[in-house]
Coordinates of C-alpha atoms and ligand atoms in Angstrom, one line a residue:
X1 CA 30.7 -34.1 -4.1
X2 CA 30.4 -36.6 -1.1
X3 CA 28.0 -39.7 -1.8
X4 CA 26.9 -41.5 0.9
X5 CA 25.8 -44.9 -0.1
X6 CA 24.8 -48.1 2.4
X7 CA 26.7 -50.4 4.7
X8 CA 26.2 -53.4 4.2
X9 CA 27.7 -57.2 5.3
X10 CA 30.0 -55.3 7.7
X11 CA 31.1 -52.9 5.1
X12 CA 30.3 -49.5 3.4
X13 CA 29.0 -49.8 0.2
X14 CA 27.6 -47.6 -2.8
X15 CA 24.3 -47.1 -3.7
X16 CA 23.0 -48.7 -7.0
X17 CA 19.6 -47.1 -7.5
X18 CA 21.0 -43.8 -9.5
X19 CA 18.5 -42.3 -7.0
X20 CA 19.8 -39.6 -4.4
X21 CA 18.9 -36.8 -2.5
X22 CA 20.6 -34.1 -1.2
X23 CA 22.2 -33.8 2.4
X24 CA 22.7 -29.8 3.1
X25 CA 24.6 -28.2 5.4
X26 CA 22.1 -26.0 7.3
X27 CA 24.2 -22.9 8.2
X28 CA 25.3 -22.6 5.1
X29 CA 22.6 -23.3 2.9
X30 CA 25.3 -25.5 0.6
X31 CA 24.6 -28.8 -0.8
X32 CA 27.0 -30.8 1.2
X33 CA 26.9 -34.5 0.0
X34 CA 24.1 -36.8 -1.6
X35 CA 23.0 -39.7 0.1
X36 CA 21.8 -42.7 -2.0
X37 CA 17.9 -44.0 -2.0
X38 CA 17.7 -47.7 -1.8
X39 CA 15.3 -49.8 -4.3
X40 CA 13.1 -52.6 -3.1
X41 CA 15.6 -55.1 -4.6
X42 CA 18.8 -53.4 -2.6
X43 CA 16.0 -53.4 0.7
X44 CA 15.0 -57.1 0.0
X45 CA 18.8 -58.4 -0.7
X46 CA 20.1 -56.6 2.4
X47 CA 17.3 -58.0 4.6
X48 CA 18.4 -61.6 2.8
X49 CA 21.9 -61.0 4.0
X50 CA 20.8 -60.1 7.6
X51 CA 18.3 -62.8 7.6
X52 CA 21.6 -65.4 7.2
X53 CA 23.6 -63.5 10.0
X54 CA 20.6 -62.9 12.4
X55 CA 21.0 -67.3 12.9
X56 CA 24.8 -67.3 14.3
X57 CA 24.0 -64.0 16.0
X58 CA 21.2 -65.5 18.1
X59 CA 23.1 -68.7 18.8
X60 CA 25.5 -66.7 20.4
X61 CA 24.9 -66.6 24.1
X62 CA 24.0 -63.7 25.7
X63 CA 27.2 -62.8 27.8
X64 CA 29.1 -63.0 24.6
X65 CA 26.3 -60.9 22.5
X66 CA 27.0 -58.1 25.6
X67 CA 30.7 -58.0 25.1
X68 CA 30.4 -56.4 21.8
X69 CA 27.9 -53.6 23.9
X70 CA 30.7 -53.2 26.2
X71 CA 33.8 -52.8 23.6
X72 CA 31.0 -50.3 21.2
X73 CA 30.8 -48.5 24.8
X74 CA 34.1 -48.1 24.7
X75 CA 34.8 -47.2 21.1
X76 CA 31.5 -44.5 21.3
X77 CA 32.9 -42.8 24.2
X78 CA 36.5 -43.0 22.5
X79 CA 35.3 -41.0 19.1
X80 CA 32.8 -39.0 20.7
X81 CA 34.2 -35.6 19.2
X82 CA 34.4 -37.6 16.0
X83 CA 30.4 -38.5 16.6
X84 CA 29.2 -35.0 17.7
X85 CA 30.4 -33.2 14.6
X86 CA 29.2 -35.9 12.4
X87 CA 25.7 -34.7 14.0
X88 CA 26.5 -31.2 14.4
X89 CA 28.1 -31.2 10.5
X90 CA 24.4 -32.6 9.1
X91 CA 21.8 -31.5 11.7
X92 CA 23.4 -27.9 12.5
X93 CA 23.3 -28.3 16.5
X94 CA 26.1 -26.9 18.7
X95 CA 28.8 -29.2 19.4
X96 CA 27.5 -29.3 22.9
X97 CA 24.3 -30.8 22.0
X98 CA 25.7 -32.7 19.1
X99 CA 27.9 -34.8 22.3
X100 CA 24.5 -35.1 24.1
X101 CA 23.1 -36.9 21.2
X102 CA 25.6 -38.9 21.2
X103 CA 25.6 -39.4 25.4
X104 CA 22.2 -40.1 25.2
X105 CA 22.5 -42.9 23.2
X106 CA 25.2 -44.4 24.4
X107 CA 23.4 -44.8 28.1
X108 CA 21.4 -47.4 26.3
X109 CA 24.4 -49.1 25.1
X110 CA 25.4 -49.0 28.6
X111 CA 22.2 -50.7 29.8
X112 CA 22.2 -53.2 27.1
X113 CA 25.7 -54.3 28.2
X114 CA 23.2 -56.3 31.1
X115 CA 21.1 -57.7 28.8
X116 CA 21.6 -61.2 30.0
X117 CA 19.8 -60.2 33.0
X118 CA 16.6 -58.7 31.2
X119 CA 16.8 -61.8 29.2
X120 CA 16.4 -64.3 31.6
X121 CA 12.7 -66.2 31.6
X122 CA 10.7 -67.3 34.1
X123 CA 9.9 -71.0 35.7
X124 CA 7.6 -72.6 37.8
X125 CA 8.9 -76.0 39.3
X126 CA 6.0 -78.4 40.2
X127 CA 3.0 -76.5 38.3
X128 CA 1.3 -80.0 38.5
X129 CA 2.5 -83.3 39.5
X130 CA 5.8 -83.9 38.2
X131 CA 5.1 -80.5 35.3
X132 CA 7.5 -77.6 35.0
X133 CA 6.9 -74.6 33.3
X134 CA 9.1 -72.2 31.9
X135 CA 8.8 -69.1 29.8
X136 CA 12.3 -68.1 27.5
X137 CA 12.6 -64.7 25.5
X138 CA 13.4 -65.8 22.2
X139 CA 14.8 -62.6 19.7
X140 CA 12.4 -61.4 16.7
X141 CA 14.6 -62.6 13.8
X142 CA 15.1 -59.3 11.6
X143 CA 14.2 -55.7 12.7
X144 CA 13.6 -52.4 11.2
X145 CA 14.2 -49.4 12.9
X146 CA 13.4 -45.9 11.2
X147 CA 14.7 -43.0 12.8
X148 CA 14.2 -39.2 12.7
X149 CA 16.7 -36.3 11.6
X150 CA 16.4 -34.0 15.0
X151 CA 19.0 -37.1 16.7
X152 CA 21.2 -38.8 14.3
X153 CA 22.9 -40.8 17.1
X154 CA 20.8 -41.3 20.1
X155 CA 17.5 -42.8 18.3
X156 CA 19.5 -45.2 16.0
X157 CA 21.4 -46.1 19.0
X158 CA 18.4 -46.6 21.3
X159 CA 16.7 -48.7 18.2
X160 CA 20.0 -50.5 17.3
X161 CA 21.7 -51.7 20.9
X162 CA 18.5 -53.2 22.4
X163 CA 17.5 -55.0 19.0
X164 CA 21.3 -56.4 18.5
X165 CA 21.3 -57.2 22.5
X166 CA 18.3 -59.5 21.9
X167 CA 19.9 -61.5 19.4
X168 CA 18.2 -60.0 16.1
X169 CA 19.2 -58.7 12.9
X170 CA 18.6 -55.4 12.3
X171 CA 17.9 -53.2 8.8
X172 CA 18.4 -49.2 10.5
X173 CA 16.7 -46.8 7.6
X174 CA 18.4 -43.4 9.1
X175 CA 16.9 -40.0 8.1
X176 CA 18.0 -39.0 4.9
X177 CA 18.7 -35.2 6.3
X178 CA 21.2 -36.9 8.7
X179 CA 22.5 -40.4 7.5
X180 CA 26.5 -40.3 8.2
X181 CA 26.4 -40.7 11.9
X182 CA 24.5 -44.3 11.5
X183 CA 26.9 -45.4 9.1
X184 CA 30.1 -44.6 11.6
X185 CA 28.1 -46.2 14.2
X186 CA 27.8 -49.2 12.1
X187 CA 31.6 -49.2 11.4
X188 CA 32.3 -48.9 15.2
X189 CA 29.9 -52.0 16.2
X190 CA 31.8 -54.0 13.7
X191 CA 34.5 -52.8 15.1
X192 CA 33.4 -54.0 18.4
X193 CA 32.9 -57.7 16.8
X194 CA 29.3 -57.3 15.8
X195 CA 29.6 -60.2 12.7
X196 CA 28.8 -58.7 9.0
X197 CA 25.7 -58.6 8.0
X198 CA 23.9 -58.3 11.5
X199 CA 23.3 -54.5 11.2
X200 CA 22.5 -53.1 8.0
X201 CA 22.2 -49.6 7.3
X202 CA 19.9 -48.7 4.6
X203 CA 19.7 -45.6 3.1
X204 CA 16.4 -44.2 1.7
X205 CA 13.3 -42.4 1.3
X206 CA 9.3 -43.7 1.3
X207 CA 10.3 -46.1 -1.7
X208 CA 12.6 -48.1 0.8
X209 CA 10.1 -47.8 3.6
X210 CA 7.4 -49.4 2.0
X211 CA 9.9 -52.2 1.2
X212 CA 10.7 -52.4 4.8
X213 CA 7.2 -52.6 5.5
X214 CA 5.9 -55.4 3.1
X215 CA 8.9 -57.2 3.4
X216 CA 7.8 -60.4 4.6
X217 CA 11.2 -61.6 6.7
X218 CA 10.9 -58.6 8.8
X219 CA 9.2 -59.6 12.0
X220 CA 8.7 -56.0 13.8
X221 CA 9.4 -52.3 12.9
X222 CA 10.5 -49.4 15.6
X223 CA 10.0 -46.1 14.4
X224 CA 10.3 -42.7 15.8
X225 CA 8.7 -39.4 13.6
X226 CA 6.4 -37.2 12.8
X227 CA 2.8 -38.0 13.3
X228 CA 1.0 -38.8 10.4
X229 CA 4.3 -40.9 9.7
X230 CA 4.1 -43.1 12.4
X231 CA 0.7 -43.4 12.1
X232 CA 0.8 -44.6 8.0
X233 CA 3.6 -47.0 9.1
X234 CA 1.9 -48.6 12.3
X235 CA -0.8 -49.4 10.0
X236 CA 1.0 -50.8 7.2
X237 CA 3.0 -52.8 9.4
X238 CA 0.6 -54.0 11.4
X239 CA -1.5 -55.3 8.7
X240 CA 1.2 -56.8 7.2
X241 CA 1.7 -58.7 10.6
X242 CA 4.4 -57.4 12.2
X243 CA 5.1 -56.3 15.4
X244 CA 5.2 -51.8 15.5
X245 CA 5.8 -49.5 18.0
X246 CA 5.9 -46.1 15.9
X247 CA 6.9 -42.8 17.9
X248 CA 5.1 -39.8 16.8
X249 CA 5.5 -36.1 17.2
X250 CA 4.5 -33.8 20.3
X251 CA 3.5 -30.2 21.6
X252 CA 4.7 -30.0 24.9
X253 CA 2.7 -28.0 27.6
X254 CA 4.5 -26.7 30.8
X255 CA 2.3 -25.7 34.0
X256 CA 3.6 -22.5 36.0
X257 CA 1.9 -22.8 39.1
X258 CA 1.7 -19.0 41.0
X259 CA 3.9 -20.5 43.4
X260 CA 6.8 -21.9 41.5
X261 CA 10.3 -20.1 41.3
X262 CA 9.8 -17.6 38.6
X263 CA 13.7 -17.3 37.6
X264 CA 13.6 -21.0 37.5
X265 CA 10.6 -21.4 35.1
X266 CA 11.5 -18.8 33.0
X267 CA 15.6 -20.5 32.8
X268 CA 13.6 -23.9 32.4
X269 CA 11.5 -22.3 29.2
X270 CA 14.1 -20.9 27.6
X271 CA 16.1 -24.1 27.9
X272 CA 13.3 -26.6 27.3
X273 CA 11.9 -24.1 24.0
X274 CA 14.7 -22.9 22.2
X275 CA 17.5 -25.2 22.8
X276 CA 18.5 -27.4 19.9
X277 CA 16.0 -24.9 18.0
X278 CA 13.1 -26.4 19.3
X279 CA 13.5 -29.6 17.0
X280 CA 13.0 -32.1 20.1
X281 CA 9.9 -34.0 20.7
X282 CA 10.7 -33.5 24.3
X283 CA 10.9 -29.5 23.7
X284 CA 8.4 -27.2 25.6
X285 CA 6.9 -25.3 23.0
X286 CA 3.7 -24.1 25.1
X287 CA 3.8 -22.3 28.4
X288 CA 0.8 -22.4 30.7
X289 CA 1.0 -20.3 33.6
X290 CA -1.9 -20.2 36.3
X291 CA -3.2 -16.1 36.7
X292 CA -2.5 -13.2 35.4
X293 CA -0.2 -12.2 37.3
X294 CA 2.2 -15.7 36.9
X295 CA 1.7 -14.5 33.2
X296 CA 2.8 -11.0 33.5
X297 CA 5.9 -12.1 35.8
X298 CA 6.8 -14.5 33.1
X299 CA 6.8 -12.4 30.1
X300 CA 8.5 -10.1 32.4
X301 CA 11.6 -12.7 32.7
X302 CA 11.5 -14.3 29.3
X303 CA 11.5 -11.5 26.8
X304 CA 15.5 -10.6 28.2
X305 CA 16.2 -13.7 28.4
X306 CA 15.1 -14.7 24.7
X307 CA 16.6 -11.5 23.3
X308 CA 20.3 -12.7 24.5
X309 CA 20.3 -16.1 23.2
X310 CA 22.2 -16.7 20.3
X311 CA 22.2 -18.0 16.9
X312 CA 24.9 -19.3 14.6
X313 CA 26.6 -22.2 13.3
X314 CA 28.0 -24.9 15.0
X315 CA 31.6 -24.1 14.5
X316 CA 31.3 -20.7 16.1
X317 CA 31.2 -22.7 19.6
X318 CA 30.5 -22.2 22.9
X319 CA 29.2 -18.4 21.2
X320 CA 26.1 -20.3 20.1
X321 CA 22.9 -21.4 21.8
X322 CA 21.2 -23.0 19.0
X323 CA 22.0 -23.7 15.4
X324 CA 19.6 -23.4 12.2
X325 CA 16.5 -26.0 11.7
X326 CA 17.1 -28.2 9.1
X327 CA 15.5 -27.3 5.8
X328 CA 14.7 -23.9 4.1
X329 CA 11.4 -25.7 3.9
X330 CA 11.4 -25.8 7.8
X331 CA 12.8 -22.3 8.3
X332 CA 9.5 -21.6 5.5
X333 CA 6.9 -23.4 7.3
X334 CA 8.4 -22.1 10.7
X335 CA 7.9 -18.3 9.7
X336 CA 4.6 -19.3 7.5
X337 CA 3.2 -20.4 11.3
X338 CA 4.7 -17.1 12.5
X339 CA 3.0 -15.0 10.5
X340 CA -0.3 -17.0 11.2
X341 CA -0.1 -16.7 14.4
X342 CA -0.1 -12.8 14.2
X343 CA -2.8 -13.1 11.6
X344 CA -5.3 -14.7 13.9
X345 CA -4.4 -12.4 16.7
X346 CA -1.6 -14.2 19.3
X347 CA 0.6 -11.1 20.8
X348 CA 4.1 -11.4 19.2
X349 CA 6.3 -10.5 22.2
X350 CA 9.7 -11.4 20.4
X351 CA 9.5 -12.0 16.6
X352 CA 12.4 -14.2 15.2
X353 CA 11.5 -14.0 11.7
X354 CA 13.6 -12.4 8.5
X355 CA 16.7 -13.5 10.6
X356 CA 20.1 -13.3 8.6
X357 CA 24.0 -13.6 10.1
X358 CA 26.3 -11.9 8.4
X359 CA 28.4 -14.6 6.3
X360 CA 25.5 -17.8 6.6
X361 CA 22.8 -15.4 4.6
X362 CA 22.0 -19.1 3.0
X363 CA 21.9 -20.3 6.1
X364 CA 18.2 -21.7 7.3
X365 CA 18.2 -20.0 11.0
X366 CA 15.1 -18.9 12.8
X367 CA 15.3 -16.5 15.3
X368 CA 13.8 -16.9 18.7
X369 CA 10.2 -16.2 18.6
X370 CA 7.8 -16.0 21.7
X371 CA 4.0 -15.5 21.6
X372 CA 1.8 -14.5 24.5
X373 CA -2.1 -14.7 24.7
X374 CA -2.1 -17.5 22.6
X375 CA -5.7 -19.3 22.3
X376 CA -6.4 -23.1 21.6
X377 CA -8.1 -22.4 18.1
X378 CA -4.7 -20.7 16.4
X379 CA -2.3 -22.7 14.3
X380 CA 0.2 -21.8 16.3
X381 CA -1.2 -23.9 19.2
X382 CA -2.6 -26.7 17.0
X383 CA 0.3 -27.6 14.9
X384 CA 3.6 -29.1 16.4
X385 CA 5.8 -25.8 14.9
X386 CA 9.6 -28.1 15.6
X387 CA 11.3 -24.7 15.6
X388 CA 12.7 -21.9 18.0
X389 CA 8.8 -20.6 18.7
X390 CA 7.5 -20.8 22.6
X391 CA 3.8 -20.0 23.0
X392 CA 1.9 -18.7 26.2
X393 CA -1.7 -19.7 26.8
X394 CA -3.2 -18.0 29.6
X395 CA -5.2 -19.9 32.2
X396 CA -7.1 -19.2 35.3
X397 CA -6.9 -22.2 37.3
X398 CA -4.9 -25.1 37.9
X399 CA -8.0 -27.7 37.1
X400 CA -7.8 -25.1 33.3
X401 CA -4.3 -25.8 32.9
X402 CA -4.6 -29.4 33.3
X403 CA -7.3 -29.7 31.2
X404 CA -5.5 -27.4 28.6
X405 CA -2.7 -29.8 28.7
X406 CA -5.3 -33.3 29.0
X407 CA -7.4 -31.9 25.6
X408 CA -4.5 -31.8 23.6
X409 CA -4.2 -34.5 21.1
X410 CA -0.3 -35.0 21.9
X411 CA 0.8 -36.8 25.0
X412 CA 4.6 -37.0 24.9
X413 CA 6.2 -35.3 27.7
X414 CA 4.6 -32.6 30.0
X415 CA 6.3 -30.3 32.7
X416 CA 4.9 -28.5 35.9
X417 CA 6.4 -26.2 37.8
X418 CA 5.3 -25.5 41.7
X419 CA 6.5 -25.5 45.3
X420 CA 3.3 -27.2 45.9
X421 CA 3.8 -31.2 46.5
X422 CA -0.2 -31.8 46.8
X423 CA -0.5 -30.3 43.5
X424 CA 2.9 -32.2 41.9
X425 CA 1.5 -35.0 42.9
X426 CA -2.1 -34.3 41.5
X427 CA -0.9 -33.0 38.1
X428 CA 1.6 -36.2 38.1
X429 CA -1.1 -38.8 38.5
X430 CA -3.9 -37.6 36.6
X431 CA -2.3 -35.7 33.4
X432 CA -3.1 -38.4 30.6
X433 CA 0.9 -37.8 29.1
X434 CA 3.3 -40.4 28.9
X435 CA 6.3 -38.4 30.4
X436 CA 5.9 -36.0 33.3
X437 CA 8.4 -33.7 35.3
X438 CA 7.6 -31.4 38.1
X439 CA 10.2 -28.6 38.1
X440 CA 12.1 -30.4 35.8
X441 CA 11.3 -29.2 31.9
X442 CA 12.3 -31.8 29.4
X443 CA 11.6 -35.1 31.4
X444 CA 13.5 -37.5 29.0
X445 CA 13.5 -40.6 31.3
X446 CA 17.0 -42.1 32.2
X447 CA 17.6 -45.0 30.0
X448 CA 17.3 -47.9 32.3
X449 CA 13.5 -46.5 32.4
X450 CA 11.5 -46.5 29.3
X451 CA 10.6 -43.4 27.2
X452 CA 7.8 -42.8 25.3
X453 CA 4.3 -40.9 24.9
X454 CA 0.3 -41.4 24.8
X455 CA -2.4 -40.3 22.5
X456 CA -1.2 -38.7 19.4
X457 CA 2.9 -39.3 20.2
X458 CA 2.7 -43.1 19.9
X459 CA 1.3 -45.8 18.3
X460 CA 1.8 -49.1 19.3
X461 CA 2.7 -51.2 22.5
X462 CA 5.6 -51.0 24.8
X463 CA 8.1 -48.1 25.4
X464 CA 11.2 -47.0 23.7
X465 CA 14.6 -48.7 25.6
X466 CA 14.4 -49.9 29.2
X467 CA 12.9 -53.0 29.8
X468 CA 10.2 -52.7 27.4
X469 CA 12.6 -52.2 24.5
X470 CA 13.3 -55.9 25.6
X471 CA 9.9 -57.1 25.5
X472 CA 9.3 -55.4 22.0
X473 CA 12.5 -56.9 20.6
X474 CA 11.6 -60.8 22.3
X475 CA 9.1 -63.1 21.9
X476 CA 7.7 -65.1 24.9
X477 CA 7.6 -69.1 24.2
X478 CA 6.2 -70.6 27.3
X479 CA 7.1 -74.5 27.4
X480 CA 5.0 -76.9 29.8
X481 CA 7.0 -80.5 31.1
X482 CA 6.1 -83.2 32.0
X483 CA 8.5 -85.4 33.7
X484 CA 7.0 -88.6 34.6
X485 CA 9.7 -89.9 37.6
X486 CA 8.1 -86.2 39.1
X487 CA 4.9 -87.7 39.6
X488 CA 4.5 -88.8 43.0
X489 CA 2.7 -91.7 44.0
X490 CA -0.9 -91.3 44.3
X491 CA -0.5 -88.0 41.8
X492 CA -1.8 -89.5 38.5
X493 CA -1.9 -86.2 36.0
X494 CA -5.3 -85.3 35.7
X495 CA -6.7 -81.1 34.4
X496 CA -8.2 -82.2 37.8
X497 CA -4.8 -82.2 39.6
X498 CA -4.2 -79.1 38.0
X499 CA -7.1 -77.4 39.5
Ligands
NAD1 P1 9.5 -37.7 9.5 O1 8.3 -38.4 9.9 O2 9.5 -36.8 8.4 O3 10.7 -38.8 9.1 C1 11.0 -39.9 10.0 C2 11.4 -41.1 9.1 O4 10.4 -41.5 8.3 C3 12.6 -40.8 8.2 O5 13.5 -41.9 8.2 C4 12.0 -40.6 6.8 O6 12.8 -41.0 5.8 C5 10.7 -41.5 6.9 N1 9.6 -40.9 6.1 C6 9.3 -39.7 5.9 N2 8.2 -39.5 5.1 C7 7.8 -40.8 4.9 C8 6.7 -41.4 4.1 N3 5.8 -40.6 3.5 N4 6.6 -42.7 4.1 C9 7.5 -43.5 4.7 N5 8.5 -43.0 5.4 C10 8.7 -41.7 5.5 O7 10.2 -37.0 10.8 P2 11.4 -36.0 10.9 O8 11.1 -34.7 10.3 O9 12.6 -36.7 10.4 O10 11.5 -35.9 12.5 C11 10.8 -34.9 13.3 C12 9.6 -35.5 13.9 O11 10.0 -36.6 14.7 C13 8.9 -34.6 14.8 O12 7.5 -34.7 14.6 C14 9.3 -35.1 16.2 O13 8.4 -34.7 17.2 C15 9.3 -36.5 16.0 N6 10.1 -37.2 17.0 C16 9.5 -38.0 17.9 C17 10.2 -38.6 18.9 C18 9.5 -39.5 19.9 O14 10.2 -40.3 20.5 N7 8.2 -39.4 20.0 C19 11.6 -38.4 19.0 C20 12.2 -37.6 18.0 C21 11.5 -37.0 17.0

């Protein structure tokens, strides 16, 4: 059997704990490898170790910290087949979205390859007689970032390449559902001329967590998770004095004006609910539409639609529109909301439970499920399901809809779909979400933006990649001259002077 143990000082290493967990292979059902769980000592020694690198790697200028963006660039892009499988193998996603993944990280590699030029500070010549001021971005020291399973390359890459770009040291803590692809990521930035010991990858569980958390070198902690997660570790973090930004989960709610292109919305719903099977924070896993008769024309569209997509593994190819979810305790807790939602009276249009393909009966796939007439008060509504499971809540209004989507406690992303700009514009400026797209379903901003949500979805200052990924990852030291052959004659300092 596989182990998967650490990397560590520019190198893979094995795990020393004697504590694992199993890595499955979801379309099969079969224990695939086991990855080790790092102690507090293995945490604290590899933080020690990155602590030591993080110095030469912020003395090295900017341009020069780039470079090693631009040949990682290079190498991603060169073993991207290599990257999607590793995804696909461990997270069960078509090959297609497995190279997304990967894609979508690497655009923030690409943006970090100008990180000189979000680096710069700021100056102000002649602030007061013969006084400069000028602000510099100065890097963290050591990092943690904590990803999720659902994208084993693009969150450790959008944690990882700003982090590195800024000149700290980074600890990466990858899912333990999906930990290979940070490891080759590691190898390929070393590769690129990242020196050892500048990006650890720890392996681990809540035990290793909590050391990342009250370890007391590690300056600020980017995560990106469920909920009640990011919630437990922006607290602990924060009282512990570091700097957090902790991503949460979501339960996306797409408007369908009685105006909008019906084909379109229901190709957007499909898409944007059942793709990657529903295990994106970005996925739409409520539909909204405005009147009955938006409703009807909906359902009308959907259910085919729905019935023809298809489930397998990932090896079956371009046959496949989404893979299996990740755990048989997902798939469980995926048909457990199923069957509560028909319990507390939701119509079950298309029911995806007791799904089985002949040869991956061990398999943990979910067929496509799609509930109309779902009310606010159901499970089904209140819980973020991360399956293949789309809900329909009808509304009457526009002003309901919004409201609909403004009550929830998540604010991730939201979509709305209209040919109406007055109302685009309206939904846009007053829907209290942090990602929005009008006729546009998963709005996952382009990575020289930021991403990231409100309310419930984030916890925290500043935004995920973008400029604000550089703000999280630098602090501001603002230095104030004083150059006495600057002062001209007659311009004696005085707080008057500076008036
Ligand atoms: P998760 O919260 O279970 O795990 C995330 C990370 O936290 C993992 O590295 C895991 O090892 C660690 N962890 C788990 N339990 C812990 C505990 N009790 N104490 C300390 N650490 C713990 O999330 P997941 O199931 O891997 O990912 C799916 C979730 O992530 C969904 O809720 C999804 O919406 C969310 N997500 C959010 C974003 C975003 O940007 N907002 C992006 C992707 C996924």
């Amino acid at each position: 059997m596989e182990e998967i143990g650490h990397f560590i000082n520019g190198k893979r290493v094995a795990g020393k704990s004697g504590r694992f967990t199993d890595v499955f292979n979801p379309a099969t059902g079969e224990i695939q490898a086991r990855v080790a769980l790092a102690t507090v000592e293995e945490l604290n020694d590899a933080v020690a170790k990155a602590a030591e690198a993080q110095r030469g790697w912020a003395a090295t200028n900017p341009q020069r910290r780039a470079r090693v963006m631009m040949k990682f660039g290079a190498l991603i892009n060169e073993h991207m087949d290599e990257l999607a499988e590793l995804v696909s193998r461990e997270h069960g996603k078509t090959l297609p979205d497995g190279r997304g993944d990967v894609q979508r990280g690497l655009e923030v590699v690409e943006v970090c390859m100008g990180a000189p030029a979000l680096l710069k500070g700021e100056f102000t010549d002649d602030g007061g007689p013969g006084i400069d001021l000028y602000s510099m971005r100065q890097p963290l020291g050591v990092v943690a970032g904590i990803t999720p399973f659902n994208f084993p390359a693009m969150i450790p890459l959008w944690k990882m390449a700003p982090a590195l770009s800024c000149g700290n040291a980074m600890i990466l803590k990858p899912s333990e559902r999906c930990p290979s692809t940070s490891l080759r990521l590691a190898e390929l930035i070393t590769e690129a001329g990242l020196p050892e010991g500048v990006l650890q990858v720890v392996n681990g569980d809540k035990e290793t967590v909590d050391a990342i958390l009250d370890n007391e070198v590690i300056q600020g902690v980017g995560f990106v998770g469920s909920t009640p997660i990011a919630q437990y570790i922006y607290g602990r973090a924060a009282s512990n004095g570091k700097r957090a930004q902790c991503f949460g989960g979501a339960k996306n709610h797409m408007i369908i004006m009685p105006d909008a292109d019906m084909d379109k919305a229901a190709d957007a719903l499909v898409g944007a609910g059942f793709g990657a099977a529903g295990e994106r924070c970005m996925a739409i896993s409520v539909a909204v539409p405005v009147g009955a008769e938006t409703a009807d024309a909906l359902v009308e569209r959907l259910v085919p639609r729905i019935e023809k997509l298809k489930v397998g593994p990932y090896t079956a190819g371009d046959d496949v529109d989404y893979g299996p979810v990740i755990t048989a305790a997902a798939k469980q807790r995926i048909e457990g909301l199923i069957d509560s939602g028909v319990a507390q009276g939701a119509d079950l249009v298309v029911d995806g439970r007791g799904f089985s393909l002949q040869g991956y009966e061990d398999g943990f796939f979910v067929g496509p499920s799609f509930f109309d007439k779902v009310t606010p008060e159901m499970d089904i509504y209140k819980e973020e399901i991360f399956g293949p499971v789309l809900s329909q809540v009808r509304t009457d209004s526009y002003e309901e809809a919004l409201k609909l989507t403004m009550d929830n406690p998540y604010g991730n992303g939201t979509a709305i779909f209209t040919a109406d700009g007055d109302t685009a514009r309206d939904f846009a400026h007053r829907v209290n979400v942090g990602m929005v797209g009008i006729n546009f379903p998963i709005p996952v901003p382009l990575s020289y933006h930021t991403f990231g949500g409100w309310k419930k979805s984030a916890f925290g200052d500043l935004n995920q990649y973008g400029p604000d990924a550089f703000r999280f990852y630098t602090r501001t030291k603002t230095v104030t001259a004083r150059w006495f052959s600057g002062i001209k004659e007659g311009g004696e300092f005085s707080f008057k002077a500076m008036d």
